[in-house]
């Protein structure tokens, strides 16, 4: 996904921009570029298809006090050097995240006025448009140009006629300002500039900023000054680096002992048999009045949402539907103010989820965001927000953010069940105390990761995989298949085990490993039958089971991976760690690009 950085100050501008761009690599990109004003007042543009190291190789040593940089993830036009940002017109250079929806009509207009386009991008329209409206005030020209565009943007703009100023603006695409001592920064993401400053201003929609070496001024689109609050970011950079693991994904899988604990910290109230949810901003009465829950999310967060359905219905007795953001936003949802809409998104920036939430809000529904990123767009769009506190997740494949989302859904479902008198305090106490033990159980799974590595190696030649589960294990089966295909590029399907006989059984053969998520529970006998169905078709079975069942299941499975004993309801928290490790070690054996899988981005901020 595209990333923006900008710097103004007495530092080494080129290296600060390169270093900041490197911190955005985790978002995924296909080209990178920068524009700086050199000390002779000349704009110098460098861009390159490929990695930041390739950009670095073409940037000479230049003394400069101001510059903007960009990592591009192609949306309009191929990932070429020509299409890489910045895009320039006259003296104006622009970097842009987002999509200008009416760029075609603006482009035709600009061409008829004599502007010459050299890229296929929507962004180049912005550069020409700003140039068109420029007389002597860069901020005014940017504001006027933005008045003509439809779509989303976070932009950084500079001109060699204004070497002491950077202009930035945002609508529906994240943007922050970093405050330094005699220097200032712009960025699309906090880790980009955390090395230099932890003093941040979050920019809201339709705000325009003039950034100078010694000042930051924020305006609305009518030019009125806007007061902004400064935030201190407590993450240290160390937390966003690999800490000795070969991949961020493995580090993040291991961090789950801590992240799951963090999600629960201060929220478990075992004495009362309830959850402390002060930050939720919904009292018991309000919770009782909801007649339905609609969960909206994408990808892994959608799989978490699916488990949420089983929890809200099974524990709190409230009808729950789950939809992907991309489907929901173009459906004809039947929503009423008595529907609570829960949006789950790690990044808080997923365009489809954000659009769906706005759609839901237009029906008068309360919207509750479950997100990992403080200050993300969803946290400002939703009427209520709770944070998963999983810490920054760099690997494109979601791991610790997923288990923290699950924990959050357990806590919410227990809280709702208590408020609606669907669960007595004893049952709640028991679940909460079992939840408290989960980080310890995860530790034991991690200690035995070698067994899972062995399993991955055994089936590494497979071209297709199936993951099956029933009831609360079904979302884990979906997540197992998503994880495997995402990072190992092996085709994998997640199925409700009872559905195999309605079609996919035709694909089961000796070359297809089937991962059965089969801990003890009320559907255990059923999945045992499903395991027998596939072994009868010569498939190899990898069974994820309770440690007590090891001996019994060994008779039917080719590989057994035990998980520690916990309450049936909570087993997805443990089996999820197993499927993550299975995907990780398979991708490792296949020498795949684990942290940055092909074609994928961490934060999908376009539709
Ligand atoms: C997960 O491994 C994926 N990379 C992806 O499915 C992700 O969960 C999805 O894009 C949603 O992201 P979000 O949680 O930040 O909204």
Coordinates of C-alpha atoms and ligand atoms in Angstrom, one line a residue:
X1 CA 0.0 0.0 0.0
X2 CA 1.3 3.5 -0.7
X3 CA 3.2 5.4 1.9
X4 CA 4.1 9.1 2.2
X5 CA 6.9 10.8 4.0
X6 CA 8.1 14.4 4.1
X7 CA 10.8 16.3 5.9
X8 CA 11.7 20.0 6.5
X9 CA 14.7 21.0 8.7
X10 CA 18.5 21.1 8.9
X11 CA 18.9 17.3 8.9
X12 CA 20.2 15.1 6.1
X13 CA 17.0 15.3 4.1
X14 CA 17.8 12.5 1.6
X15 CA 18.8 10.0 4.2
X16 CA 15.8 10.9 6.5
X17 CA 13.4 10.3 3.6
X18 CA 15.1 7.0 2.6
X19 CA 15.1 5.8 6.2
X20 CA 11.4 6.8 6.7
X21 CA 10.4 5.1 3.4
X22 CA 12.2 1.9 4.6
X23 CA 10.0 1.9 7.7
X24 CA 6.9 1.9 5.4
X25 CA 8.2 -1.1 3.4
X26 CA 6.0 -3.5 5.4
X27 CA 2.9 -1.9 3.9
X28 CA 3.9 -3.4 0.5
X29 CA 5.0 -1.4 -2.5
X30 CA 6.3 -1.7 -6.0
X31 CA 8.2 1.5 -6.7
X32 CA 9.5 4.4 -4.7
X33 CA 10.6 8.0 -5.3
X34 CA 11.4 11.4 -3.8
X35 CA 11.6 15.1 -4.6
X36 CA 13.9 17.4 -2.8
X37 CA 14.8 21.1 -3.2
X38 CA 18.6 21.3 -3.3
X39 CA 20.5 24.2 -1.8
X40 CA 20.6 26.0 -5.1
X41 CA 16.8 26.0 -5.0
X42 CA 16.4 23.4 -7.7
X43 CA 13.8 20.6 -7.5
X44 CA 15.5 17.2 -7.9
X45 CA 13.3 14.2 -8.6
X46 CA 14.4 10.6 -8.2
X47 CA 12.2 7.6 -8.7
X48 CA 12.5 3.9 -9.4
X49 CA 10.6 0.8 -10.0
X50 CA 11.4 -1.9 -7.4
X51 CA 12.8 -1.6 -3.9
X52 CA 14.0 1.4 -1.9
X53 CA 17.6 0.1 -2.2
X54 CA 17.3 0.7 -5.9
X55 CA 16.1 4.2 -5.3
X56 CA 18.9 4.8 -2.9
X57 CA 21.4 3.7 -5.6
X58 CA 20.3 6.5 -7.9
X59 CA 20.1 9.3 -5.4
X60 CA 23.4 11.3 -5.2
X61 CA 24.7 13.0 -2.0
X62 CA 22.8 16.3 -2.1
X63 CA 22.4 18.9 0.6
X64 CA 18.8 19.9 1.1
X65 CA 16.4 21.1 3.7
X66 CA 13.0 19.9 2.3
X67 CA 11.7 16.9 0.6
X68 CA 8.9 14.4 0.1
X69 CA 9.0 10.7 -0.6
X70 CA 6.7 7.9 -1.6
X71 CA 6.3 4.2 -1.8
X72 CA 3.7 3.2 -4.5
X73 CA 1.4 0.2 -4.7
X74 CA 0.0 0.4 -8.1
X75 CA -3.7 1.2 -8.6
X76 CA -3.8 3.3 -11.8
X77 CA -1.2 2.2 -14.3
X78 CA 1.5 -0.4 -14.1
X79 CA 4.3 -0.4 -11.4
X80 CA 6.8 1.5 -13.6
X81 CA 9.3 4.2 -12.9
X82 CA 7.2 6.6 -15.0
X83 CA 4.2 5.9 -12.8
X84 CA 6.1 6.2 -9.5
X85 CA 5.6 9.3 -7.4
X86 CA 6.3 12.2 -7.1
X87 CA 4.4 13.6 -10.0
X88 CA 5.3 17.1 -11.1
X89 CA 3.9 20.0 -13.1
X90 CA 5.9 23.1 -13.5
X91 CA 7.5 23.7 -10.2
X92 CA 5.1 21.6 -8.3
X93 CA 5.8 18.1 -7.0
X94 CA 3.2 15.8 -5.4
X95 CA 3.1 12.5 -3.6
X96 CA -0.3 11.0 -3.0
X97 CA -2.0 8.0 -1.3
X98 CA -5.6 7.2 -2.3
X99 CA -7.6 7.4 -5.5
X100 CA -8.9 10.4 -7.4
X101 CA -12.2 9.1 -8.7
X102 CA -12.9 11.8 -11.2
X103 CA -9.4 11.8 -12.6
X104 CA -10.5 10.9 -16.2
X105 CA -12.7 13.9 -16.6
X106 CA -10.2 16.2 -14.9
X107 CA -7.4 14.8 -17.2
X108 CA -9.4 15.5 -20.4
X109 CA -10.1 19.1 -19.2
X110 CA -6.4 19.7 -18.4
X111 CA -5.2 18.2 -21.7
X112 CA -7.6 20.5 -23.5
X113 CA -6.0 23.4 -21.6
X114 CA -2.5 22.3 -22.8
X115 CA -1.2 20.3 -19.8
X116 CA 0.9 17.3 -20.9
X117 CA 0.6 14.0 -19.1
X118 CA 3.5 11.6 -18.9
X119 CA 2.1 8.9 -16.6
X120 CA -1.1 6.7 -16.3
X121 CA -1.7 7.8 -12.8
X122 CA -4.6 9.6 -11.2
X123 CA -2.0 11.6 -9.1
X124 CA -0.6 13.4 -12.1
X125 CA -3.9 15.2 -12.4
X126 CA -3.4 16.6 -8.9
X127 CA 0.0 18.0 -9.8
X128 CA -1.3 19.8 -12.9
X129 CA -4.4 21.0 -11.1
X130 CA -2.3 22.6 -8.4
X131 CA -0.1 24.1 -11.0
X132 CA -3.2 25.5 -12.8
X133 CA -4.4 27.3 -9.7
X134 CA -1.0 28.5 -8.5
X135 CA -0.2 32.1 -8.5
X136 CA 2.0 32.8 -5.5
X137 CA 0.4 30.9 -2.5
X138 CA 1.1 27.2 -2.6
X139 CA -1.4 26.3 0.2
X140 CA -4.2 28.2 -1.6
X141 CA -3.5 26.5 -4.9
X142 CA -3.6 23.1 -3.2
X143 CA -6.9 23.9 -1.4
X144 CA -8.4 25.2 -4.6
X145 CA -7.3 22.1 -6.6
X146 CA -8.6 19.7 -4.0
X147 CA -12.0 21.5 -4.2
X148 CA -12.3 20.0 -7.7
X149 CA -11.4 16.4 -6.9
X150 CA -13.6 13.5 -5.8
X151 CA -12.1 10.5 -4.0
X152 CA -9.5 10.0 -1.3
X153 CA -6.1 11.5 -0.7
X154 CA -3.3 12.1 1.6
X155 CA -0.8 14.3 -0.1
X156 CA 2.5 16.0 0.3
X157 CA 3.3 18.9 -2.0
X158 CA 6.4 21.0 -2.5
X159 CA 7.6 23.7 -4.9
X160 CA 11.0 25.2 -5.5
X161 CA 9.3 28.6 -5.3
X162 CA 8.6 27.8 -1.6
X163 CA 11.7 26.0 -0.3
X164 CA 10.7 26.8 3.3
X165 CA 7.3 25.1 3.2
X166 CA 5.7 21.7 2.7
X167 CA 1.9 21.5 2.1
X168 CA -0.1 18.4 3.1
X169 CA -3.8 17.5 3.1
X170 CA -6.0 14.6 3.7
X171 CA -9.4 13.0 2.9
X172 CA -10.1 9.4 3.7
X173 CA -6.5 8.4 3.7
X174 CA -4.3 8.5 6.8
X175 CA -1.8 11.3 7.4
X176 CA 0.1 12.5 10.5
X177 CA 2.5 15.3 11.3
X178 CA 5.6 14.6 13.3
X179 CA 6.9 17.5 15.4
X180 CA 10.6 17.8 16.0
X181 CA 13.0 20.4 17.3
X182 CA 13.6 22.8 14.5
X183 CA 12.4 20.2 12.1
X184 CA 9.0 18.7 11.1
X185 CA 7.7 15.6 9.3
X186 CA 4.7 14.4 7.4
X187 CA 3.9 10.7 7.1
X188 CA 1.1 8.3 6.3
X189 CA 2.1 6.1 9.2
X190 CA 3.7 6.5 12.6
X191 CA 6.6 3.9 12.3
X192 CA 7.9 6.0 9.3
X193 CA 9.0 8.8 11.6
X194 CA 9.2 7.2 15.0
X195 CA 13.0 7.1 14.8
X196 CA 13.0 10.9 14.7
X197 CA 10.1 12.0 16.9
X198 CA 7.2 10.5 19.0
X199 CA 5.3 13.8 19.0
X200 CA 2.4 13.4 16.6
X201 CA -0.5 15.4 15.3
X202 CA -3.3 13.3 13.7
X203 CA -4.7 15.0 10.6
X204 CA -8.4 14.8 10.1
X205 CA -10.4 14.6 6.9
X206 CA -10.5 17.8 4.8
X207 CA -7.6 19.5 6.6
X208 CA -4.8 21.3 4.9
X209 CA -1.4 21.8 6.6
X210 CA 1.4 24.2 6.1
X211 CA 4.6 22.7 7.5
X212 CA 7.6 24.8 8.0
X213 CA 10.9 24.2 9.8
X214 CA 9.7 26.0 12.9
X215 CA 5.9 25.8 12.6
X216 CA 2.9 23.6 11.7
X217 CA -0.4 25.3 10.9
X218 CA -3.6 23.4 10.2
X219 CA -6.6 24.8 8.3
X220 CA -9.9 23.6 7.2
X221 CA -10.7 23.7 3.5
X222 CA -12.2 27.2 3.8
X223 CA -8.8 28.4 5.2
X224 CA -9.9 28.7 8.8
X225 CA -7.2 27.8 11.3
X226 CA -7.9 24.5 13.2
X227 CA -6.5 23.8 16.7
X228 CA -4.8 20.4 16.9
X229 CA -3.8 18.3 19.9
X230 CA -0.3 16.9 20.1
X231 CA -0.1 13.1 21.0
X232 CA 2.9 11.3 22.5
X233 CA 3.4 7.9 21.0
X234 CA 4.6 5.4 23.6
X235 CA 5.7 2.6 21.2
X236 CA 9.4 2.3 21.0
X237 CA 11.0 1.6 17.6
X238 CA 12.4 -1.7 19.0
X239 CA 8.8 -3.0 19.3
X240 CA 8.4 -2.5 15.5
X241 CA 11.6 -4.4 14.6
X242 CA 12.3 -8.1 14.4
X243 CA 14.0 -8.6 17.7
X244 CA 16.2 -11.5 16.5
X245 CA 13.5 -13.5 14.7
X246 CA 14.1 -14.3 11.0
X247 CA 10.7 -12.9 10.1
X248 CA 8.2 -10.4 11.6
X249 CA 5.6 -13.1 11.2
X250 CA 7.4 -15.5 13.5
X251 CA 8.1 -12.8 16.0
X252 CA 4.5 -11.8 16.0
X253 CA 3.3 -15.4 16.4
X254 CA 5.6 -15.7 19.5
X255 CA 4.4 -12.3 20.8
X256 CA 0.9 -13.8 21.3
X257 CA 1.7 -14.8 24.8
X258 CA 2.0 -11.1 25.6
X259 CA -0.5 -9.6 23.2
X260 CA -3.3 -11.9 24.3
X261 CA -2.5 -10.9 27.9
X262 CA -2.4 -7.2 26.9
X263 CA -5.8 -7.4 25.3
X264 CA -7.2 -8.8 28.6
X265 CA -5.3 -6.5 30.9
X266 CA -7.5 -4.5 33.2
X267 CA -10.6 -5.9 31.6
X268 CA -11.3 -9.2 33.5
X269 CA -13.4 -8.7 36.5
X270 CA -13.5 -12.2 37.9
X271 CA -14.9 -11.3 41.3
X272 CA -18.0 -9.8 39.6
X273 CA -18.0 -12.4 36.9
X274 CA -18.0 -9.7 34.3
X275 CA -15.7 -7.6 32.0
X276 CA -14.6 -4.0 32.7
X277 CA -15.6 -2.2 29.6
X278 CA -15.5 1.5 30.7
X279 CA -14.1 2.5 27.3
X280 CA -17.0 0.8 25.5
X281 CA -19.4 3.7 26.3
X282 CA -22.5 1.4 26.3
X283 CA -24.3 0.8 29.6
X284 CA -26.2 -2.4 30.4
X285 CA -29.5 -0.9 29.3
X286 CA -28.2 0.1 25.9
X287 CA -26.7 -3.4 25.5
X288 CA -30.1 -5.0 26.3
X289 CA -31.8 -3.0 23.7
X290 CA -29.8 -4.3 20.7
X291 CA -31.9 -6.7 18.8
X292 CA -29.2 -7.8 16.3
X293 CA -25.5 -7.5 15.7
X294 CA -24.0 -7.0 12.2
X295 CA -20.3 -7.6 12.1
X296 CA -18.3 -6.1 9.2
X297 CA -14.7 -6.9 8.4
X298 CA -12.3 -8.2 5.7
X299 CA -9.9 -11.1 5.4
X300 CA -8.6 -12.4 8.7
X301 CA -10.7 -9.9 10.6
X302 CA -13.7 -11.3 8.8
X303 CA -12.7 -14.8 10.1
X304 CA -12.5 -13.4 13.6
X305 CA -16.0 -11.8 13.0
X306 CA -17.3 -15.3 12.1
X307 CA -16.3 -16.6 15.4
X308 CA -17.9 -13.6 17.0
X309 CA -21.2 -14.8 15.5
X310 CA -21.0 -18.1 17.3
X311 CA -20.1 -16.3 20.5
X312 CA -22.7 -13.6 20.5
X313 CA -25.4 -16.1 19.5
X314 CA -24.1 -19.0 21.7
X315 CA -23.3 -17.0 24.9
X316 CA -25.4 -13.8 24.7
X317 CA -28.4 -15.1 22.7
X318 CA -28.3 -12.2 20.2
X319 CA -28.8 -12.8 16.5
X320 CA -25.6 -11.9 14.7
X321 CA -24.8 -11.6 11.0
X322 CA -21.3 -11.3 9.5
X323 CA -20.4 -9.7 6.2
X324 CA -17.3 -8.6 4.4
X325 CA -16.9 -4.9 3.9
X326 CA -16.8 -5.1 0.2
X327 CA -20.1 -7.0 -0.1
X328 CA -21.9 -5.1 2.6
X329 CA -21.2 -1.7 1.2
X330 CA -23.0 -2.6 -2.1
X331 CA -25.8 -4.7 -0.6
X332 CA -29.2 -3.5 0.6
X333 CA -28.8 -4.1 4.3
X334 CA -31.8 -4.4 6.5
X335 CA -30.6 -2.3 9.5
X336 CA -32.4 -0.5 12.2
X337 CA -31.2 1.7 15.1
X338 CA -31.6 -1.4 17.3
X339 CA -28.8 -3.1 15.3
X340 CA -25.3 -2.8 16.7
X341 CA -22.7 -2.7 13.9
X342 CA -19.3 -4.0 14.9
X343 CA -16.4 -3.3 12.5
X344 CA -13.3 -5.4 13.1
X345 CA -10.1 -4.1 11.5
X346 CA -6.5 -4.5 12.6
X347 CA -5.3 -1.4 10.8
X348 CA -8.4 0.7 11.1
X349 CA -7.8 1.9 7.6
X350 CA -9.3 -0.8 5.4
X351 CA -11.3 1.1 2.8
X352 CA -14.0 -1.5 2.3
X353 CA -14.6 -1.7 6.1
X354 CA -14.6 2.1 6.5
X355 CA -17.1 2.6 3.7
X356 CA -19.4 -0.2 5.1
X357 CA -19.3 1.5 8.5
X358 CA -20.3 4.8 7.0
X359 CA -23.1 3.1 5.2
X360 CA -24.3 1.5 8.4
X361 CA -24.1 4.8 10.3
X362 CA -26.5 6.3 7.7
X363 CA -29.2 3.9 9.0
X364 CA -28.9 5.4 12.5
X365 CA -27.0 2.4 13.9
X366 CA -24.5 2.6 16.6
X367 CA -21.1 1.5 15.3
X368 CA -18.4 -0.1 17.4
X369 CA -14.9 -0.5 16.1
X370 CA -12.5 -3.1 17.3
X371 CA -9.1 -2.0 16.1
X372 CA -5.4 -2.3 16.9
X373 CA -4.3 1.2 15.8
X374 CA -4.9 4.1 18.0
X375 CA -6.0 7.2 16.1
X376 CA -6.8 5.2 13.0
X377 CA -9.6 6.4 10.7
X378 CA -12.1 3.8 12.0
X379 CA -11.5 5.0 15.6
X380 CA -12.7 8.5 14.5
X381 CA -15.5 7.3 12.2
X382 CA -17.2 4.8 14.6
X383 CA -19.4 5.9 17.4
X384 CA -17.6 3.6 19.9
X385 CA -14.0 2.1 19.7
X386 CA -12.2 -0.5 21.7
X387 CA -8.5 -1.3 21.1
X388 CA -7.1 -4.8 20.9
X389 CA -3.6 -3.6 22.1
X390 CA -1.8 -6.3 20.2
X391 CA 1.1 -3.8 19.4
X392 CA 2.3 -3.0 15.9
X393 CA 2.0 -5.8 13.5
X394 CA 4.4 -5.6 10.6
X395 CA 4.1 -9.0 8.8
X396 CA 1.4 -8.8 6.1
X397 CA -0.1 -12.0 7.4
X398 CA -2.2 -11.1 10.4
X399 CA -1.4 -13.3 13.5
X400 CA -1.3 -11.7 16.9
X401 CA -3.9 -9.1 15.8
X402 CA -6.2 -12.1 15.0
X403 CA -6.0 -13.7 18.4
X404 CA -6.4 -10.3 20.1
X405 CA -9.5 -9.7 18.0
X406 CA -10.8 -13.1 19.2
X407 CA -10.1 -12.3 22.8
X408 CA -11.9 -9.0 22.4
X409 CA -14.9 -10.9 21.0
X410 CA -14.9 -13.3 23.9
X411 CA -14.9 -10.4 26.3
X412 CA -17.6 -8.5 24.5
X413 CA -19.8 -11.6 24.2
X414 CA -19.4 -12.4 27.9
X415 CA -20.2 -8.8 28.8
X416 CA -23.2 -8.8 26.6
X417 CA -24.3 -12.1 28.0
X418 CA -24.1 -10.8 31.5
X419 CA -25.9 -7.6 30.7
X420 CA -28.7 -9.5 29.0
X421 CA -28.9 -12.1 31.9
X422 CA -28.0 -14.9 29.5
X423 CA -25.0 -16.1 31.6
X424 CA -24.7 -16.4 35.4
X425 CA -21.7 -15.0 37.2
X426 CA -20.3 -18.5 37.9
X427 CA -20.1 -19.4 34.2
X428 CA -18.6 -16.0 33.4
X429 CA -16.0 -16.4 36.2
X430 CA -15.1 -19.8 34.9
X431 CA -14.6 -18.5 31.3
X432 CA -12.6 -15.5 32.5
X433 CA -10.3 -17.6 34.6
X434 CA -9.8 -20.0 31.7
X435 CA -9.1 -17.0 29.5
X436 CA -6.4 -15.9 31.9
X437 CA -4.6 -19.2 31.4
X438 CA -4.6 -18.9 27.6
X439 CA -1.1 -17.1 27.4
X440 CA 0.4 -20.0 29.3
X441 CA -1.2 -22.5 27.0
X442 CA 0.1 -20.6 23.9
X443 CA 3.6 -20.7 25.4
X444 CA 3.4 -24.5 25.5
X445 CA 2.3 -24.7 21.8
X446 CA 5.2 -22.4 20.9
X447 CA 7.7 -24.5 22.9
X448 CA 6.6 -27.5 20.8
X449 CA 6.8 -25.5 17.5
X450 CA 9.4 -28.0 16.2
X451 CA 6.6 -30.6 15.9
X452 CA 4.6 -28.3 13.7
X453 CA 7.7 -27.6 11.6
X454 CA 8.1 -31.3 11.2
X455 CA 4.5 -31.6 10.0
X456 CA 4.9 -28.7 7.6
X457 CA 8.0 -30.3 6.1
X458 CA 6.2 -33.7 5.7
X459 CA 3.5 -32.1 3.5
X460 CA 5.4 -29.4 1.8
X461 CA 5.0 -30.9 -1.7
X462 CA 1.2 -30.7 -1.5
X463 CA -0.4 -28.6 -4.2
X464 CA -3.8 -28.4 -2.4
X465 CA -4.8 -28.4 1.2
X466 CA -8.1 -28.6 3.0
X467 CA -8.9 -27.2 6.4
X468 CA -12.0 -28.4 8.1
X469 CA -13.8 -27.6 11.3
X470 CA -17.3 -27.5 12.7
X471 CA -19.1 -24.8 14.7
X472 CA -16.5 -22.5 16.5
X473 CA -13.7 -24.4 14.7
X474 CA -15.0 -23.5 11.3
X475 CA -13.7 -19.9 11.4
X476 CA -10.3 -21.3 12.4
X477 CA -10.4 -23.6 9.3
X478 CA -11.1 -20.6 7.1
X479 CA -8.2 -18.7 8.7
X480 CA -5.9 -21.7 8.4
X481 CA -6.6 -21.9 4.6
X482 CA -6.2 -18.1 4.3
X483 CA -2.9 -18.1 6.1
X484 CA -1.5 -20.9 4.1
X485 CA -2.4 -19.5 0.7
X486 CA -1.3 -16.0 1.6
X487 CA 2.3 -16.8 2.5
X488 CA 3.1 -20.2 0.9
X489 CA 1.0 -19.8 -2.3
X490 CA -0.4 -23.3 -1.9
X491 CA -4.0 -23.6 -2.9
X492 CA -6.1 -24.1 0.3
X493 CA -9.8 -24.3 1.1
X494 CA -11.4 -23.8 4.4
X495 CA -14.6 -25.8 4.8
X496 CA -17.3 -26.5 7.4
X497 CA -16.5 -30.2 7.7
X498 CA -20.2 -31.3 7.2
X499 CA -20.2 -29.6 3.8
X500 CA -17.4 -31.8 2.4
X501 CA -20.0 -34.3 1.2
X502 CA -21.8 -31.6 -0.8
X503 CA -19.1 -31.2 -3.3
X504 CA -15.5 -30.8 -2.3
X505 CA -15.2 -34.4 -1.4
X506 CA -14.7 -34.9 -5.1
X507 CA -11.3 -33.2 -4.7
X508 CA -10.1 -35.3 -1.8
X509 CA -7.3 -37.7 -2.8
X510 CA -4.1 -39.1 -1.4
X511 CA -2.2 -36.0 -2.5
X512 CA -4.4 -33.6 -0.5
X513 CA -3.6 -33.1 3.2
X514 CA -6.7 -32.3 5.3
X515 CA -6.2 -30.3 8.5
X516 CA -9.0 -31.2 10.9
X517 CA -9.5 -28.7 13.7
X518 CA -10.9 -31.2 16.2
X519 CA -10.6 -30.3 19.8
X520 CA -13.2 -31.9 22.2
X521 CA -16.6 -30.4 22.2
X522 CA -20.2 -31.0 21.2
X523 CA -19.3 -31.6 17.5
X524 CA -16.3 -33.8 18.2
X525 CA -18.0 -37.1 17.2
X526 CA -19.2 -35.4 14.0
X527 CA -15.8 -34.3 12.9
X528 CA -14.4 -37.7 13.7
X529 CA -16.8 -39.0 11.1
X530 CA -15.6 -36.3 8.7
X531 CA -12.0 -37.4 9.3
X532 CA -13.0 -41.0 8.5
X533 CA -14.7 -39.8 5.3
X534 CA -11.5 -38.2 4.0
X535 CA -9.2 -41.0 5.2
X536 CA -11.4 -43.4 3.2
X537 CA -10.5 -41.4 0.2
X538 CA -6.8 -41.8 1.0
X539 CA -6.2 -38.3 2.1
X540 CA -3.6 -37.6 4.8
X541 CA -5.0 -36.0 7.9
X542 CA -3.3 -33.6 10.2
X543 CA -5.5 -33.4 13.3
X544 CA -5.4 -30.6 15.8
X545 CA -6.8 -32.1 19.0
X546 CA -6.9 -31.8 22.8
X547 CA -3.8 -33.4 24.3
X548 CA -6.1 -36.0 26.1
X549 CA -7.3 -37.3 22.7
X550 CA -3.8 -37.9 21.3
X551 CA -4.0 -41.7 21.5
X552 CA -7.5 -42.1 20.1
X553 CA -7.0 -39.8 17.1
X554 CA -3.7 -41.3 16.3
X555 CA -5.5 -44.3 14.8
X556 CA -7.1 -42.1 12.1
X557 CA -4.6 -39.3 11.5
X558 CA -1.2 -39.1 9.9
X559 CA 0.0 -36.3 12.1
X560 CA -1.5 -35.2 15.4
X561 CA -0.9 -31.8 16.9
X562 CA -2.1 -31.6 20.5
X563 CA -3.2 -28.4 22.1
X564 CA -3.5 -27.8 25.9
X565 CA -6.9 -28.5 27.5
X566 CA -9.2 -25.5 28.0
X567 CA -12.9 -24.7 27.8
X568 CA -14.4 -25.9 24.5
X569 CA -15.5 -22.3 23.7
X570 CA -11.9 -21.0 24.0
X571 CA -10.1 -23.6 21.9
X572 CA -10.0 -21.4 18.7
X573 CA -7.4 -19.2 20.5
X574 CA -5.1 -22.2 20.7
X575 CA -5.8 -23.9 17.4
X576 CA -5.2 -20.6 15.7
X577 CA -1.6 -20.5 16.8
X578 CA -1.1 -24.0 15.4
X579 CA -2.5 -23.1 11.9
X580 CA -0.3 -19.9 11.9
X581 CA 2.8 -22.0 12.6
X582 CA 1.9 -24.6 10.1
X583 CA 1.6 -21.8 7.4
X584 CA 4.8 -20.2 8.5
X585 CA 6.9 -23.3 8.4
X586 CA 5.4 -24.4 5.1
X587 CA 6.3 -21.0 3.6
X588 CA 9.7 -21.2 5.2
X589 CA 10.4 -24.6 3.6
X590 CA 9.3 -23.2 0.3
X591 CA 11.5 -20.2 0.7
X592 CA 8.7 -17.8 0.2
X593 CA 8.7 -14.1 1.0
X594 CA 7.0 -14.5 4.3
X595 CA 6.6 -11.0 5.6
X596 CA 5.8 -9.5 2.2
X597 CA 3.8 -12.0 0.2
X598 CA 3.4 -11.3 -3.5
X599 CA 0.5 -9.1 -4.6
X600 CA -0.5 -8.4 -1.0
X601 CA -0.3 -5.3 1.2
X602 CA -0.6 -4.9 5.0
X603 CA -3.1 -2.1 4.9
X604 CA -5.6 -2.1 2.0
X605 CA -6.6 1.6 1.9
X606 CA -8.2 1.5 -1.6
X607 CA -11.4 -0.2 -2.7
Ligands
LIG1 C1 -4.5 -11.1 6.8 O1 -3.5 -12.1 7.0 C2 -4.5 -10.4 5.6 N1 -3.3 -9.8 5.3 C3 -5.8 -9.6 5.3 O2 -6.8 -10.5 5.1 C4 -6.3 -8.6 6.4 O3 -6.8 -9.3 7.5 C5 -7.4 -7.7 5.7 O4 -6.9 -7.0 4.7 C6 -8.1 -6.8 6.7 O5 -7.3 -5.9 7.3 P1 -7.7 -5.1 8.5 O6 -7.9 -6.0 9.7 O7 -6.5 -4.1 8.8 O8 -8.9 -4.4 8.2

